[in-house]
Amino acid sequence: MTNRLTPDICIIGGGSGGLSVAAAAAAFGVDVVLVEKGKMGGDCLNYGCVPSKAMIAAAKHAHAIAQAPDFGVSAGEAKVNFHKVHDHVHAVIGAIAPNDSVERFRAMGVNVIQAEARFVNKTTVIAGETEIRARRYVIATGSSPFVPPIPGLDTVDYLTNETLFERTRAPRHLIIIGGGPIGMEMAQAHRRLGVEVTVVEGFKALGKDDPELAAIVLDNIRAEGVSLLEGCKVTSVEKRGKTGVRVNYQSDAGDGFVDGSDILVAVGRLANVEGLGLDDAGIAYDRRGIKVGANLRSSNKRVYAIGDVAGGLQFTHVASYHAGLVAQQILFRAPAKENRDIIPWATYTDPELAHVGLSEEEANKRHGGRISILRWPYAENDRAQAERKTTGLIKMVVDRKARILGVSIAGAGAGEMINMWTLAVTNGMTLKDVRGYVPPYPTMAEIGKRAAISYYSPLTRKPFVRWIVRFLRRFG
Ligand SMILES: Cc1cc2nc3c(=O)[nH]c(=O)nc-3n(C[C@H](O)[C@H](O)[C@H](O)COP(=O)(O)OP(=O)(O)OC[C@H]3O[C@@H](n4cnc5c(N)ncnc54)[C@H](O)[C@@H]3O)c2cc1C
């Protein structure tokens, strides 16, 4: 070993979570080492959020051209140059990369080591030629695409999020295995870029979201031409001719298959726990990730785990939230606990789908059915009409004291709109707080206020009348 270090903090993984802890520690002048074995910025920058949202942005432009005649504007037929879409995606990554770079973090005072890290005992990590004995460790190693053991899958060049954005030529017919947020975002984006797309989902697509709102999004994606096969479990994959693939599946309606040119596997994520020496370090883990308490501490008291590897919700903002909680504990010795009820999420399909707090089902269970549900459709919003974005609704769950327990939105800009409701849920706000604020006209944010004030309508306060109103809205 040529180098021995004894920093206050050693962080393993330079992605969303690890970089946030490193920046916080460096800002307070703490001696911090960051070990990253791959690209700085992790999944989000290189293979996840950034390239996917950049591709979605390109697809939105193609779609806008197709929609332009509805506004009285003609732009001809959209022509997609997939090579240039690839270049755009990588230009966006390149524009953000300096923020996460080795140079920037070294300039902040972080000792960045570019190597694979591994615990050799409860107190020591080895990274390349360096031995590290830190006072505290933060594991932020993220997750990898889960590739299920489907017979024949290893005989074809399947894609995952790690290879999808490298493509410079459009697939002829992309078959996506998995109808979760990543699968559905990529399905719609590719369809809008002119690709034939089939999604094969074993259960229900967007199954973690409110089914009423997920249905709005899925209907729209189907209407754009994506073929969505739900309740179809993939049984095998085979090569067809020189460039083709066949995906065989089983469903209640019988066996079937779909032929295409490429396969994207998007069935979930596996926490990166392999090769870290967790057993040697006395750190408990399972398939979902490293086991942590609400304070994000592992079974080895000097080690914290954050972000995707910590086995909870897998989002960039969760990794950053975790980083803040851990920094608070390590830097200020102040207790901090994760509260999963305040974490929002958004799926960047069109319309977008966003949620924060309790779902209707969870709220019903926790509050013994003593909840009210408020809805307001986009179609009754003037700005939504002007923009022709009338598909969707906001749905709010409140308790008997009108406290906002959860909000789901399917509709244009849902990912932006959920911000205000995240603040409301985080601070335990009630509808009374919302009743008094004035949104600018015409904005889609008014949809939320209209839903909130509908609670005070003498008509909708009566349960029976509420039931009739809901019935009429649905079937009238
Ligand atoms: C296609 C896709 C789209 C997504 N879109 C969104 C989105 O829109 N919004 C959102 O919030 N989230 C999104 N996510 C999720 C988001 O990317 C992750 O939740 C986030 O990156 C997790 O951050 P992290 O710090 O836990 O891990 P990462 O950012 O992945 O960082 C982990 C780092 O650890 C390194 N590492 C691993 N093992 C070792 C080791 N032994 N030694 C040294 N280094 C190691 C890795 O190389 C990696 O750089 C998306 C994910 C995907 C795949």
Coordinates of C-alpha atoms and ligand atoms in Angstrom, one line a residue:
M1 CA 0.0 0.0 0.0
T2 CA 1.6 3.3 -1.1
N3 CA -0.8 5.7 0.5
R4 CA -2.6 5.8 3.9
L5 CA -5.3 8.3 4.7
T6 CA -7.2 9.0 7.9
P7 CA -10.0 11.5 6.9
D8 CA -13.0 12.4 8.9
I9 CA -15.3 11.2 6.2
C10 CA -14.9 8.7 3.4
I11 CA -17.6 8.6 0.7
I12 CA -17.9 5.7 -1.7
G13 CA -19.7 6.7 -4.9
G14 CA -19.6 10.0 -6.7
G15 CA -23.2 10.2 -7.9
S16 CA -26.2 12.3 -6.7
G17 CA -25.9 11.3 -3.0
G18 CA -22.1 11.0 -2.6
L19 CA -21.4 14.3 -4.3
S20 CA -23.9 16.2 -2.1
V21 CA -22.3 14.9 1.1
A22 CA -18.8 15.7 -0.3
A23 CA -19.8 19.3 -1.1
A24 CA -21.4 19.8 2.3
A25 CA -18.4 18.4 4.1
A26 CA -16.0 20.5 2.0
A27 CA -18.0 23.6 2.6
F28 CA -17.4 23.2 6.4
G29 CA -13.7 22.5 5.9
V30 CA -13.9 18.8 6.9
D31 CA -11.2 16.4 5.7
V32 CA -13.2 14.3 3.2
V33 CA -12.2 11.6 0.7
L34 CA -14.5 10.6 -2.2
V35 CA -13.9 7.3 -4.0
E36 CA -15.5 6.9 -7.5
K37 CA -14.8 3.9 -9.7
G38 CA -16.6 5.1 -12.9
K39 CA -17.9 8.4 -14.2
M40 CA -18.4 11.3 -11.7
G41 CA -22.1 12.2 -11.5
G42 CA -23.2 8.6 -11.4
D43 CA -26.4 7.2 -13.0
C44 CA -28.4 10.4 -12.9
L45 CA -26.0 12.4 -15.1
N46 CA -24.6 9.7 -17.3
Y47 CA -27.3 7.0 -17.8
G48 CA -30.5 8.2 -16.1
C49 CA -32.3 11.4 -15.4
V50 CA -30.3 13.8 -17.6
P51 CA -30.1 11.7 -20.9
S52 CA -33.7 10.5 -20.5
K53 CA -35.0 14.0 -20.0
A54 CA -32.9 15.4 -22.8
M55 CA -34.3 12.7 -25.1
I56 CA -37.9 13.5 -23.9
A57 CA -37.2 17.1 -24.7
A58 CA -36.2 16.2 -28.3
A59 CA -39.4 14.0 -28.6
K60 CA -41.5 16.9 -27.3
H61 CA -40.3 19.1 -30.2
A62 CA -41.2 16.4 -32.8
H63 CA -44.6 16.1 -31.2
A64 CA -45.2 19.8 -31.1
I65 CA -44.5 20.0 -34.8
A66 CA -47.2 17.3 -35.4
Q67 CA -49.6 19.2 -33.2
A68 CA -48.9 22.6 -34.7
P69 CA -51.8 22.6 -37.2
D70 CA -54.3 22.5 -34.3
F71 CA -53.0 26.0 -33.4
G72 CA -53.2 27.2 -37.0
V73 CA -49.5 26.8 -37.6
S74 CA -47.9 24.7 -40.3
A75 CA -44.4 23.4 -40.1
G76 CA -44.5 20.5 -42.4
E77 CA -43.8 16.9 -41.3
A78 CA -41.3 16.5 -38.4
K79 CA -38.1 14.9 -39.6
V80 CA -36.0 13.2 -37.0
N81 CA -32.3 12.7 -37.3
F82 CA -31.5 10.2 -34.6
H83 CA -27.8 10.8 -34.7
K84 CA -28.4 14.5 -33.9
V85 CA -30.8 13.5 -31.1
H86 CA -28.0 11.5 -29.7
D87 CA -25.6 14.5 -30.0
H88 CA -28.2 16.7 -28.3
V89 CA -28.5 14.2 -25.4
H90 CA -24.7 14.1 -25.0
A91 CA -24.3 17.8 -25.3
V92 CA -26.7 18.2 -22.4
I93 CA -24.7 15.7 -20.3
G94 CA -21.5 17.6 -21.3
A95 CA -23.0 20.9 -20.2
I96 CA -23.8 19.6 -16.7
A97 CA -20.7 17.4 -16.3
P98 CA -18.4 20.2 -15.1
N99 CA -20.6 20.6 -12.0
D100 CA -19.8 17.1 -11.0
S101 CA -16.2 16.9 -12.2
V102 CA -13.1 15.6 -10.4
E103 CA -11.5 19.1 -11.0
R104 CA -14.4 21.0 -9.4
F105 CA -14.5 18.7 -6.3
R106 CA -10.7 18.8 -5.9
A107 CA -10.9 22.6 -6.1
M108 CA -13.5 22.5 -3.2
G109 CA -10.9 20.6 -1.1
V110 CA -12.3 17.1 -1.6
N111 CA -9.7 14.3 -2.0
V112 CA -11.1 12.4 -5.0
I113 CA -9.7 8.9 -5.6
Q114 CA -10.6 7.3 -8.9
A115 CA -10.8 3.6 -8.0
E116 CA -13.1 0.9 -6.8
A117 CA -13.6 0.9 -3.0
R118 CA -13.9 -2.2 -0.8
F119 CA -14.0 -2.7 2.9
V120 CA -11.4 -5.1 4.2
N121 CA -12.6 -5.0 7.8
K122 CA -15.0 -2.9 10.0
T123 CA -12.8 0.2 9.9
T124 CA -10.8 0.1 6.7
V125 CA -11.4 0.6 3.0
I126 CA -9.0 -0.1 0.2
A127 CA -9.3 2.0 -3.0
G128 CA -6.6 1.1 -5.6
E129 CA -3.2 1.8 -3.9
T130 CA -4.8 3.7 -1.0
E131 CA -5.8 2.5 2.4
I132 CA -8.4 4.6 4.1
R133 CA -9.3 4.6 7.8
A134 CA -12.1 7.2 8.2
R135 CA -14.0 8.3 11.3
R136 CA -17.2 7.9 9.3
Y137 CA -18.1 6.2 6.0
V138 CA -21.0 7.0 3.6
I139 CA -21.9 4.4 1.1
A140 CA -23.6 5.9 -2.0
T141 CA -22.9 3.3 -4.6
G142 CA -26.3 3.5 -6.3
S143 CA -28.0 0.8 -8.3
S144 CA -27.8 -1.1 -11.6
P145 CA -30.4 -2.3 -14.1
F146 CA -31.9 -5.6 -13.0
V147 CA -31.7 -8.1 -15.9
P148 CA -34.1 -11.0 -15.2
P149 CA -33.0 -14.5 -16.1
I150 CA -35.2 -14.8 -19.1
P151 CA -34.2 -17.7 -21.3
G152 CA -32.5 -16.5 -24.5
L153 CA -32.0 -12.9 -23.3
D154 CA -28.3 -13.4 -23.2
T155 CA -28.3 -14.4 -26.9
V156 CA -29.4 -11.0 -28.1
D157 CA -27.7 -7.5 -27.7
Y158 CA -30.4 -6.2 -25.4
L159 CA -30.3 -2.5 -24.2
T160 CA -30.5 -1.1 -20.7
N161 CA -30.3 2.5 -19.5
E162 CA -26.6 2.2 -19.6
T163 CA -26.4 1.6 -23.4
L164 CA -29.7 3.1 -24.7
F165 CA -28.4 6.6 -25.0
E166 CA -25.3 5.5 -26.9
R167 CA -27.4 4.6 -29.9
T168 CA -26.9 6.9 -33.0
R169 CA -29.5 5.0 -35.1
A170 CA -33.2 4.7 -34.4
P171 CA -34.4 1.2 -33.6
R172 CA -36.9 0.0 -36.2
H173 CA -39.2 -1.6 -33.5
L174 CA -38.2 -1.2 -29.9
I175 CA -39.7 -3.8 -27.5
I176 CA -39.5 -2.5 -23.9
I177 CA -39.7 -5.2 -21.2
G178 CA -41.2 -3.4 -18.2
G179 CA -43.9 -0.7 -18.0
G180 CA -42.5 1.3 -15.0
P181 CA -41.7 5.0 -15.1
I182 CA -38.4 4.4 -17.1
G183 CA -40.1 2.0 -19.6
M184 CA -43.1 4.3 -20.2
E185 CA -41.0 7.5 -20.5
M186 CA -38.7 5.9 -23.0
A187 CA -41.7 4.3 -24.9
Q188 CA -43.4 7.6 -25.5
A189 CA -40.1 9.4 -26.3
H190 CA -39.1 6.8 -28.9
R191 CA -42.6 6.7 -30.4
R192 CA -42.6 10.5 -30.9
L193 CA -39.2 10.2 -32.5
G194 CA -40.7 7.9 -35.1
V195 CA -39.9 4.5 -33.6
E196 CA -42.4 1.6 -33.5
V197 CA -42.7 0.7 -29.8
T198 CA -44.2 -2.2 -27.9
V199 CA -44.2 -2.4 -24.1
V200 CA -44.5 -5.8 -22.5
E201 CA -45.5 -5.5 -18.8
G202 CA -46.0 -8.5 -16.5
F203 CA -48.6 -6.8 -14.3
K204 CA -50.0 -3.2 -14.6
A205 CA -48.0 -0.4 -16.2
L206 CA -47.2 2.5 -13.9
G207 CA -48.4 0.2 -11.1
K208 CA -46.9 2.2 -8.2
D209 CA -49.1 5.3 -9.0
D210 CA -52.8 6.0 -8.3
P211 CA -54.5 3.7 -10.9
E212 CA -57.1 6.5 -11.7
L213 CA -54.3 8.9 -12.7
A214 CA -52.0 6.3 -14.3
A215 CA -54.9 5.3 -16.6
I216 CA -55.0 8.9 -17.9
V217 CA -51.3 8.8 -18.8
L218 CA -51.5 5.3 -20.3
D219 CA -54.5 6.1 -22.5
N220 CA -52.6 9.0 -23.9
I221 CA -49.5 7.0 -24.6
R222 CA -51.6 4.3 -26.3
A223 CA -53.4 6.9 -28.4
E224 CA -49.9 8.1 -29.6
G225 CA -49.3 4.6 -31.0
V226 CA -47.4 2.7 -28.4
S227 CA -48.6 -0.8 -28.1
L228 CA -48.9 -1.7 -24.4
L229 CA -49.3 -5.3 -23.4
E230 CA -50.2 -5.6 -19.7
G231 CA -50.5 -8.8 -17.7
C232 CA -48.0 -10.4 -20.1
K233 CA -45.1 -12.2 -18.5
V234 CA -42.1 -12.6 -20.8
T235 CA -41.1 -16.3 -21.0
S236 CA -38.3 -16.3 -23.5
V237 CA -36.4 -14.2 -26.1
E238 CA -35.0 -15.4 -29.4
K239 CA -33.1 -14.1 -32.4
R240 CA -35.1 -13.8 -35.7
G241 CA -33.0 -13.6 -38.8
K242 CA -30.0 -11.2 -39.0
T243 CA -31.4 -8.2 -37.1
G244 CA -34.7 -9.3 -35.6
V245 CA -35.7 -10.4 -32.1
R246 CA -38.8 -12.2 -30.8
V247 CA -40.2 -11.8 -27.3
N248 CA -42.5 -14.6 -26.2
Y249 CA -45.0 -14.0 -23.4
Q250 CA -47.7 -15.7 -21.4
S251 CA -50.9 -14.0 -20.3
D252 CA -54.4 -15.0 -19.1
A253 CA -55.6 -14.8 -22.7
G254 CA -52.9 -17.4 -23.7
D255 CA -49.4 -17.3 -25.1
G256 CA -48.2 -14.7 -27.6
F257 CA -45.2 -13.1 -29.1
V258 CA -44.0 -9.8 -30.5
D259 CA -41.4 -9.4 -33.1
G260 CA -39.1 -6.3 -33.2
S261 CA -35.6 -5.1 -33.8
D262 CA -34.3 -4.2 -30.3
I263 CA -35.1 -4.9 -26.7
L264 CA -34.8 -2.5 -23.8
V265 CA -34.8 -4.1 -20.4
A266 CA -36.4 -1.8 -17.8
V267 CA -37.8 -4.1 -15.1
G268 CA -36.3 -2.5 -12.1
R269 CA -33.1 -1.8 -10.3
L270 CA -30.6 -3.8 -8.2
A271 CA -28.7 -2.0 -5.3
N272 CA -25.0 -2.0 -5.9
V273 CA -23.8 -4.0 -2.9
E274 CA -21.6 -6.5 -4.7
G275 CA -17.8 -6.3 -4.3
L276 CA -18.0 -3.8 -1.4
G277 CA -16.8 -6.2 1.2
L278 CA -20.0 -5.6 3.3
D279 CA -19.7 -9.0 5.1
D280 CA -16.1 -8.1 6.2
A281 CA -17.3 -4.7 7.4
G282 CA -20.2 -6.2 9.4
I283 CA -22.8 -4.3 7.3
A284 CA -26.2 -6.1 7.0
Y285 CA -27.8 -6.0 3.5
D286 CA -30.2 -8.0 1.3
R287 CA -31.4 -7.9 -2.3
R288 CA -33.1 -4.5 -1.8
G289 CA -29.9 -2.9 -0.5
I290 CA -28.0 -2.0 2.7
K291 CA -30.2 -2.2 5.7
V292 CA -30.5 1.2 7.5
G293 CA -32.6 2.7 10.2
A294 CA -34.5 6.0 9.7
N295 CA -31.2 7.8 10.5
L296 CA -29.6 6.0 7.5
R297 CA -27.1 4.2 9.8
S298 CA -26.1 0.7 8.9
S299 CA -25.5 -2.2 11.3
N300 CA -21.9 -0.9 11.4
K301 CA -22.3 2.3 13.4
R302 CA -19.5 4.2 11.7
V303 CA -21.1 3.5 8.2
Y304 CA -24.2 5.3 6.7
A305 CA -25.8 4.3 3.4
I306 CA -27.7 6.8 1.2
G307 CA -29.5 7.0 -2.1
D308 CA -30.4 4.0 -4.3
V309 CA -28.2 1.6 -2.3
A310 CA -30.2 2.3 0.9
G311 CA -33.1 0.2 -0.4
G312 CA -35.9 2.8 -0.4
L313 CA -37.3 5.1 -3.1
Q314 CA -34.8 5.4 -5.9
F315 CA -34.7 9.0 -7.0
T316 CA -32.0 11.7 -7.3
H317 CA -33.8 14.0 -4.9
V318 CA -34.0 11.2 -2.4
A319 CA -30.3 10.7 -2.6
S320 CA -29.8 14.5 -2.0
Y321 CA -32.3 14.4 0.8
H322 CA -30.4 11.5 2.4
A323 CA -27.1 13.4 1.9
G324 CA -28.5 16.3 3.9
L325 CA -29.7 14.1 6.7
V326 CA -26.3 12.3 7.0
A327 CA -24.3 15.6 6.8
Q328 CA -26.4 16.9 9.6
Q329 CA -25.6 13.9 11.8
I330 CA -21.9 13.7 10.9
L331 CA -21.0 17.4 10.7
F332 CA -23.2 18.7 13.5
R333 CA -23.9 15.6 15.6
A334 CA -27.5 16.5 15.3
P335 CA -30.1 13.7 15.1
A336 CA -31.9 13.4 11.8
K337 CA -34.5 10.9 10.5
E338 CA -35.9 10.2 7.1
N339 CA -39.6 10.9 6.5
R340 CA -40.7 9.0 3.5
D341 CA -44.2 10.5 3.6
I342 CA -42.9 13.9 2.3
I343 CA -41.0 12.6 -0.7
P344 CA -42.5 13.5 -4.1
W345 CA -42.0 11.7 -7.4
A346 CA -42.7 12.5 -11.0
T347 CA -42.8 10.5 -14.2
Y348 CA -42.0 12.7 -17.2
T349 CA -44.4 11.3 -19.7
D350 CA -46.9 13.6 -21.5
P351 CA -49.1 14.2 -19.6
E352 CA -46.8 14.1 -16.6
L353 CA -47.7 12.1 -13.5
A354 CA -46.6 13.3 -10.1
H355 CA -47.4 12.4 -6.5
V356 CA -46.6 13.4 -2.9
G357 CA -47.8 12.1 0.5
L358 CA -50.4 9.4 1.1
S359 CA -52.3 7.8 -1.7
E360 CA -56.1 7.3 -1.4
E361 CA -55.5 3.7 -0.4
E362 CA -52.8 4.5 2.2
A363 CA -54.8 7.4 3.7
N364 CA -57.9 5.2 3.9
K365 CA -56.0 2.6 5.9
R366 CA -54.2 5.0 8.2
H367 CA -57.3 7.2 8.8
G368 CA -59.9 4.4 9.0
G369 CA -61.8 5.8 5.9
R370 CA -62.3 9.2 7.5
I371 CA -60.9 11.1 4.5
S372 CA -62.2 13.3 1.7
I373 CA -61.1 13.1 -1.9
L374 CA -61.1 16.3 -4.0
R375 CA -60.6 16.5 -7.7
W376 CA -60.4 19.2 -10.3
P377 CA -59.9 18.6 -14.0
Y378 CA -57.5 20.4 -16.3
A379 CA -60.4 20.8 -18.8
E380 CA -61.9 23.5 -16.5
N381 CA -58.7 25.6 -16.4
D382 CA -58.4 28.5 -18.9
R383 CA -54.7 28.2 -19.4
A384 CA -55.0 24.5 -20.1
Q385 CA -57.6 25.3 -22.7
A386 CA -55.4 27.9 -24.3
E387 CA -52.5 25.5 -24.5
R388 CA -54.8 22.6 -25.6
K389 CA -53.5 20.6 -22.6
T390 CA -56.9 19.7 -21.2
T391 CA -56.1 16.0 -20.4
G392 CA -55.7 15.3 -16.7
L393 CA -56.7 16.1 -13.2
I394 CA -55.5 16.9 -9.7
K395 CA -56.6 14.6 -6.9
M396 CA -56.2 15.6 -3.3
V397 CA -56.6 13.5 -0.1
V398 CA -57.5 15.3 3.1
D399 CA -58.3 14.2 6.6
R400 CA -61.3 15.3 8.7
K401 CA -59.5 18.5 9.8
A402 CA -58.9 19.3 6.1
R403 CA -55.1 18.6 6.5
I404 CA -53.6 17.7 3.2
L405 CA -52.4 14.1 3.3
G406 CA -51.5 13.5 -0.3
V407 CA -51.8 14.9 -3.8
S408 CA -51.5 13.3 -7.2
I409 CA -51.5 15.1 -10.5
A410 CA -51.8 13.7 -14.0
G411 CA -51.5 16.5 -16.5
A412 CA -49.3 19.1 -18.2
G413 CA -46.5 20.3 -15.9
A414 CA -47.5 17.9 -13.0
G415 CA -43.8 17.6 -12.1
E416 CA -43.6 21.4 -11.5
M417 CA -47.1 21.7 -9.9
I418 CA -46.3 19.0 -7.3
N419 CA -43.7 21.3 -5.7
M420 CA -46.3 23.5 -4.0
W421 CA -48.1 20.5 -2.7
T422 CA -44.9 19.0 -1.4
L423 CA -44.4 22.1 0.7
A424 CA -48.0 21.8 1.9
V425 CA -47.7 18.1 2.9
T426 CA -44.2 18.6 4.4
N427 CA -45.5 21.4 6.6
G428 CA -48.8 19.7 7.5
M429 CA -50.8 22.5 5.9
T430 CA -54.6 22.5 5.6
L431 CA -57.0 23.5 2.9
K432 CA -57.6 26.7 4.9
D433 CA -54.0 27.7 4.2
V434 CA -54.5 27.1 0.5
R435 CA -57.9 28.9 0.4
G436 CA -56.2 32.2 1.2
Y437 CA -53.4 32.3 -1.4
V438 CA -53.9 34.1 -4.7
P439 CA -52.5 32.3 -7.8
P440 CA -51.8 34.4 -10.9
Y441 CA -54.3 34.0 -13.7
P442 CA -54.2 32.2 -16.1
T443 CA -51.9 29.5 -14.7
M444 CA -52.4 25.8 -14.4
A445 CA -51.6 26.0 -10.7
E446 CA -55.1 27.4 -10.3
I447 CA -56.3 23.8 -10.8
G448 CA -55.0 22.9 -7.3
K449 CA -56.7 25.9 -5.7
R450 CA -60.0 25.1 -7.3
A451 CA -59.8 21.5 -6.0
A452 CA -59.0 22.9 -2.5
I453 CA -61.8 25.3 -2.4
S454 CA -64.3 22.8 -3.7
Y455 CA -64.0 21.3 -0.2
Y456 CA -65.8 24.3 1.2
S457 CA -68.7 24.2 -1.3
P458 CA -71.8 23.4 0.8
L459 CA -72.8 21.0 -1.9
T460 CA -69.7 18.9 -2.0
R461 CA -69.4 18.8 1.9
K462 CA -72.4 16.4 2.1
P463 CA -71.1 12.9 1.5
F464 CA -74.2 11.8 -0.6
V465 CA -74.0 14.9 -2.8
R466 CA -70.2 14.3 -3.1
W467 CA -71.0 10.8 -4.3
I468 CA -73.4 12.1 -6.9
V469 CA -71.0 14.8 -8.1
R470 CA -68.3 12.2 -8.5
F471 CA -70.7 9.8 -10.3
L472 CA -71.7 12.5 -12.7
R473 CA -68.1 13.6 -13.4
R474 CA -67.2 10.1 -14.2
F475 CA -70.1 8.9 -16.2
G476 CA -72.1 12.0 -17.0
Ligands
LIG1 C1 -33.3 5.9 -17.1 C2 -33.4 6.5 -15.7 C3 -34.0 7.7 -15.5 C4 -34.1 8.3 -14.3 N1 -34.8 9.5 -14.1 C5 -34.9 10.1 -12.9 C6 -35.6 11.3 -12.8 O1 -36.1 11.9 -13.7 N2 -35.6 11.9 -11.5 C7 -35.1 11.3 -10.4 O2 -35.2 11.8 -9.4 N3 -34.4 10.1 -10.6 C8 -34.3 9.5 -11.8 N4 -33.6 8.3 -11.9 C9 -33.0 7.7 -10.7 C10 -31.7 8.4 -10.3 O3 -30.8 8.3 -11.4 C11 -31.1 7.7 -9.1 O4 -32.0 7.6 -8.1 C12 -29.8 8.4 -8.6 O5 -28.8 8.5 -9.6 C13 -29.3 7.7 -7.3 O6 -28.2 8.4 -6.8 P1 -27.1 7.6 -6.0 O7 -26.1 8.6 -5.5 O8 -27.7 6.7 -5.0 O9 -26.4 6.7 -7.1 P2 -25.6 7.1 -8.4 O10 -25.9 8.4 -8.8 O11 -25.8 6.0 -9.4 O12 -24.1 7.0 -8.0 C14 -23.4 5.8 -7.6 C15 -22.0 5.9 -7.9 O13 -21.2 5.0 -7.2 C16 -20.2 4.5 -8.0 N5 -19.7 3.2 -7.4 C17 -20.5 2.0 -7.3 N6 -19.7 1.1 -6.6 C18 -18.5 1.7 -6.3 C19 -17.4 1.2 -5.6 N7 -17.3 0.0 -5.1 N8 -16.3 2.1 -5.5 C20 -16.4 3.3 -6.0 N9 -17.5 3.8 -6.6 C21 -18.5 3.0 -6.8 C22 -20.8 4.3 -9.3 O14 -19.8 4.3 -10.4 C23 -21.7 5.6 -9.4 O15 -21.0 6.7 -10.0 C24 -33.5 7.7 -13.1 C25 -32.8 6.5 -13.3 C26 -32.7 5.9 -14.6 C27 -32.0 4.6 -14.7

